Every structure is written in C-alpha cells, then in structure tokens.
Amino acid sequence: MRPDSLTFLRTLLDTPSPSGYERAGQQVWLSYVRPFVDRCWNDAYGNCFASIEPTKSGKDVFTLALCGHADEIGLMVNFIDPNGFVYCKSIGGIDAGSIVGKRVQFMSSVDGVAQPVVGLIGATAIHLQDKSNEGKMRKLHELYVDIGAKDVAAAQALLNIGDPGVFMDQSMLMGDGLIVARGLDNRIGTFAAAEGLRLIAEQRSELNVRVVAVSTVQEEVGLHGASMIAGSL
C-alpha cells in the first residue's frame, strides 16, 4: 500500500466517529479526496460526497456510487452516580460482555469548550458478585466508567448527560500487511471508496460515467445514511 494511503487509513480509523457524531472523521475523508475530484459536498445529515465527472456529460449519464459508512459503535453518557461513576447507553450494537477493562474516550464539550475525557470500564469484582449470576452475560447497565472523578460534582464538571464516547483501540499494524482497529466496519469501506476514486481520477480521460464516492452516516443505528442518499443520487 502507498505510504500516503496507509497514513490516510490509519488517521481515518483513529478519529472518533460514533453514529450521529461523524463530523471529525468526515473532515478527514473530505480532506483526502478533495485534491483529485471534480466536486465535494455534504448534505444536512452529514453524508459526504465526492465525484468525478465524465468528459461528456448530459442528463442521461449513468452514475456509479461507491459507498461505505463512516460511523462506529460507541457509548453515550446516561447517568452519573453519587460516587462519580458514569453509566452509559449504547450507540449501536455493543457486546457488554467483551468491554470490561476497555478504555473509553468521551467527546465532551462543557461550557462550549471541547475537552476529551478518558475513562476505564469497570464492573463488580467476580468475588463480590451474586453467585446466582455466575456465568450470565453482563448487561451494559451493570457496567460503569471510572473517569477519575471523586464524586458526582467532579464528574459533572467534565461530562454532560448525552456526551458520546468511543473505545480507545487505536489502529495497529500486524504481520503480512494486516491491520487491526476499531471501526474497520466500515471505514475500510469509505477508504476503499476514496482510493477507488483516486485510481479512477488517474484515468479520467477514459471515463464515460459519473462516479461518486459516498461516506455515509448513522449505519450502526439503523442504516440511515444509505437511505438518505439514495434519492439524491
């Protein structure tokens, strides 16, 4: 893979982009495609588009869309207890049994100032659990996030109810050219759409169709982005 392409992919993967809060990741995507396309734009929902137009245009020109979704699963602050522990709802499908001990970064904005807040997901220790629950799947409402706040007031100075968060699993290169990261579903798709458009741009003189790459939003919470763009293309 080209070094520039790999840098783009890893930046895309490492940028927090939970469903409904995709803006930062979308800006990364648009910045990459803008130099080699004819047009970039976005809609009111946050879906982003980039197109290469054929040499001969007209109302009957066929449009080919290359789509992937930009959003990832995450958490949303739902409740802060008197001890300052944060309880969350899910953004998308979360396997609560697999996230104990994971680090979380909340995208907080207290008093209008962005301030990422990090925390660690905890649960009742195994030796303190009710024996009747042994072997049962943990539920998300049973887990808490420790952000290092001494009490509810300290936590509320850092977070608002409704603040979104993502897991702090940064991209990592493995053997045989493999990569592991959170959000590969489906930012590998938006990456492929962007790279496809880049390669097409190198042979645009042979193009007889309109090609549009689309980075859609809110797939993890109901496939919404793809539905939004279908009519506009």
XYZ file of C-alpha atoms in Angstrom:
233
model
C 0.000 0.000 0.000
C 1.194 3.523 -0.745
C 2.509 5.298 2.377
C 0.054 8.173 1.844
C -2.846 5.732 1.580
C -1.825 3.921 4.759
C -1.498 7.210 6.638
C -4.974 8.190 5.459
C -6.440 4.848 6.518
C -4.915 4.968 9.987
C -5.947 8.586 10.535
C -9.477 7.701 9.455
C -9.570 4.715 11.820
C -8.129 6.591 14.797
C -10.512 9.559 14.549
C -13.558 9.170 16.847
C -16.714 8.905 14.740
C -19.656 7.421 16.669
C -23.061 7.353 14.977
C -24.535 10.833 14.934
C -21.157 12.426 15.647
C -19.213 11.646 12.482
C -18.041 15.165 11.648
C -14.351 14.837 12.601
C -13.935 11.622 10.618
C -15.822 13.062 7.661
C -13.451 16.026 7.565
C -10.503 13.614 7.346
C -12.183 11.834 4.436
C -13.034 15.026 2.544
C -9.530 16.436 3.001
C -8.066 13.326 1.384
C -10.337 13.145 -1.672
C -10.618 16.872 -2.404
C -7.342 17.217 -4.407
C -8.262 14.668 -7.098
C -12.031 15.017 -7.575
C -14.176 17.468 -9.502
C -16.592 18.217 -6.699
C -17.056 17.636 -2.947
C -20.178 18.307 -0.911
C -22.183 17.168 2.070
C -25.864 17.075 2.976
C -27.676 18.304 6.074
C -27.304 14.921 7.788
C -23.519 14.737 7.441
C -23.214 12.343 4.498
C -20.196 13.344 2.381
C -19.852 13.038 -1.382
C -17.012 13.351 -3.881
C -17.460 12.978 -7.634
C -15.511 12.658 -10.839
C -17.477 13.720 -13.892
C -17.176 12.116 -17.347
C -15.660 14.058 -20.221
C -19.021 14.072 -21.985
C -21.836 14.976 -19.635
C -25.574 15.070 -20.075
C -28.831 14.245 -18.396
C -28.582 10.576 -19.388
C -25.122 9.986 -17.908
C -25.044 6.890 -15.697
C -23.987 7.416 -12.071
C -21.925 4.811 -10.233
C -21.788 5.182 -6.437
C -19.054 3.734 -4.223
C -20.353 3.779 -0.652
C -19.149 2.975 2.838
C -20.313 4.173 6.232
C -18.249 6.477 8.408
C -19.767 5.799 11.804
C -18.756 3.373 14.526
C -20.404 1.932 17.618
C -19.898 3.738 20.899
C -21.330 4.778 24.242
C -23.399 7.716 25.470
C -23.413 9.148 28.992
C -26.759 8.295 30.592
C -26.288 8.686 34.365
C -23.636 9.704 36.893
C -23.897 8.168 40.354
C -23.003 9.910 43.660
C -19.500 8.406 43.544
C -18.783 9.964 40.148
C -19.051 6.716 38.185
C -20.569 7.092 34.712
C -23.249 4.746 33.369
C -23.904 4.614 29.647
C -26.324 3.625 26.937
C -25.076 2.068 23.716
C -24.662 3.724 20.351
C -25.201 0.796 18.011
C -24.769 -2.834 18.986
C -22.452 -3.280 21.983
C -21.394 -6.673 23.364
C -21.303 -5.709 27.048
C -19.528 -8.928 27.988
C -16.455 -8.001 25.958
C -15.807 -4.415 27.047
C -14.909 -4.675 30.757
C -11.457 -3.145 31.218
C -11.551 -1.199 27.961
C -10.550 2.434 27.874
C -13.110 4.970 26.664
C -12.735 8.494 25.314
C -15.772 10.737 25.677
C -16.247 13.627 23.262
C -17.232 16.166 25.899
C -17.981 19.844 25.484
C -18.537 21.550 28.826
C -19.453 25.251 28.530
C -18.895 25.039 24.774
C -15.241 24.024 25.066
C -14.242 20.633 23.635
C -12.374 18.528 26.178
C -11.897 14.802 25.596
C -12.392 12.812 28.798
C -10.899 9.345 29.216
C -12.083 6.569 31.480
C -11.940 2.846 32.160
C -14.904 0.467 32.075
C -15.376 -1.413 35.324
C -17.751 -3.955 36.842
C -18.399 -5.652 40.161
C -15.426 -7.879 41.018
C -16.045 -11.583 40.477
C -15.694 -12.457 44.176
C -18.335 -9.856 45.085
C -20.913 -10.908 42.510
C -24.134 -12.703 43.390
C -23.466 -16.410 42.812
C -26.821 -16.742 41.070
C -25.458 -14.521 38.273
C -22.391 -16.684 37.682
C -21.971 -17.482 34.008
C -24.614 -14.984 32.900
C -23.914 -12.357 30.254
C -23.185 -8.931 31.718
C -25.635 -6.165 30.825
C -24.446 -2.705 29.823
C -26.360 -1.030 32.659
C -24.321 -3.120 35.127
C -21.054 -1.592 33.921
C -19.659 1.801 34.844
C -16.928 4.072 33.541
C -14.400 5.419 36.038
C -13.175 8.824 34.814
C -11.197 9.567 37.974
C -13.851 11.850 39.471
C -14.145 11.804 43.278
C -17.894 12.470 43.270
C -20.853 13.420 41.083
C -19.985 17.136 41.109
C -16.457 16.459 39.871
C -17.796 14.200 37.114
C -20.414 16.747 36.049
C -17.664 19.334 35.675
C -16.183 17.094 32.972
C -19.156 15.424 31.291
C -22.722 16.142 30.253
C -25.541 13.636 30.003
C -25.672 12.715 26.318
C -21.948 13.067 25.616
C -20.815 10.337 23.172
C -17.729 8.187 23.573
C -15.697 5.598 21.686
C -13.368 2.803 22.718
C -9.693 3.778 22.726
C -8.473 0.980 20.466
C -6.017 2.646 18.099
C -5.065 1.055 14.791
C -2.220 -1.459 14.871
C -0.216 -2.999 12.044
C 0.222 -6.772 12.145
C 2.140 -9.297 10.071
C 1.539 -9.987 6.376
C 0.228 -6.481 5.727
C -2.758 -6.798 8.058
C -4.223 -4.055 10.230
C -6.483 -4.228 13.269
C -8.538 -1.320 14.607
C -11.906 -0.368 15.958
C -14.286 0.898 13.315
C -12.871 -1.146 10.429
C -16.584 -1.781 9.991
C -16.931 0.198 7.851
C -14.256 2.794 7.456
C -12.393 0.271 5.377
C -15.359 0.779 3.048
C -15.049 4.566 2.993
C -11.294 4.131 2.493
C -11.891 1.799 -0.463
C -14.371 4.253 -1.980
C -11.850 7.088 -1.693
C -8.988 5.007 -3.088
C -11.180 3.771 -5.924
C -11.956 7.347 -6.834
C -8.256 8.247 -6.706
C -7.373 5.460 -9.129
C -10.242 6.403 -11.439
C -9.017 10.006 -11.427
C -5.719 8.821 -12.900
C -7.615 7.571 -15.968
C -10.397 10.127 -16.105
C -9.925 10.686 -19.843
C -11.424 7.225 -20.413
C -14.378 7.794 -18.094
C -17.855 7.665 -19.612
C -19.896 7.551 -16.389
C -20.184 9.774 -13.342
C -18.509 8.200 -10.304
C -19.466 9.331 -6.810
C -17.788 8.140 -3.611
C -20.002 8.486 -0.555
C -19.107 8.337 3.126
C -22.455 7.813 4.845
C -23.590 8.333 8.440
C -25.653 6.528 11.076
C -25.407 2.990 9.690
C -24.818 1.454 13.111
C -28.134 2.769 14.424
C -30.405 1.775 11.556
C -28.782 2.007 8.106
C -29.977 5.605 7.910
C -27.242 7.201 5.801
C -27.689 4.933 2.795
C -31.432 5.609 2.829
C -30.802 9.350 2.959
C -28.534 9.429 -0.089
C -30.423 7.033 -2.364
C -32.811 9.646 -3.703
C -30.230 12.396 -4.091
C -28.017 10.379 -6.426
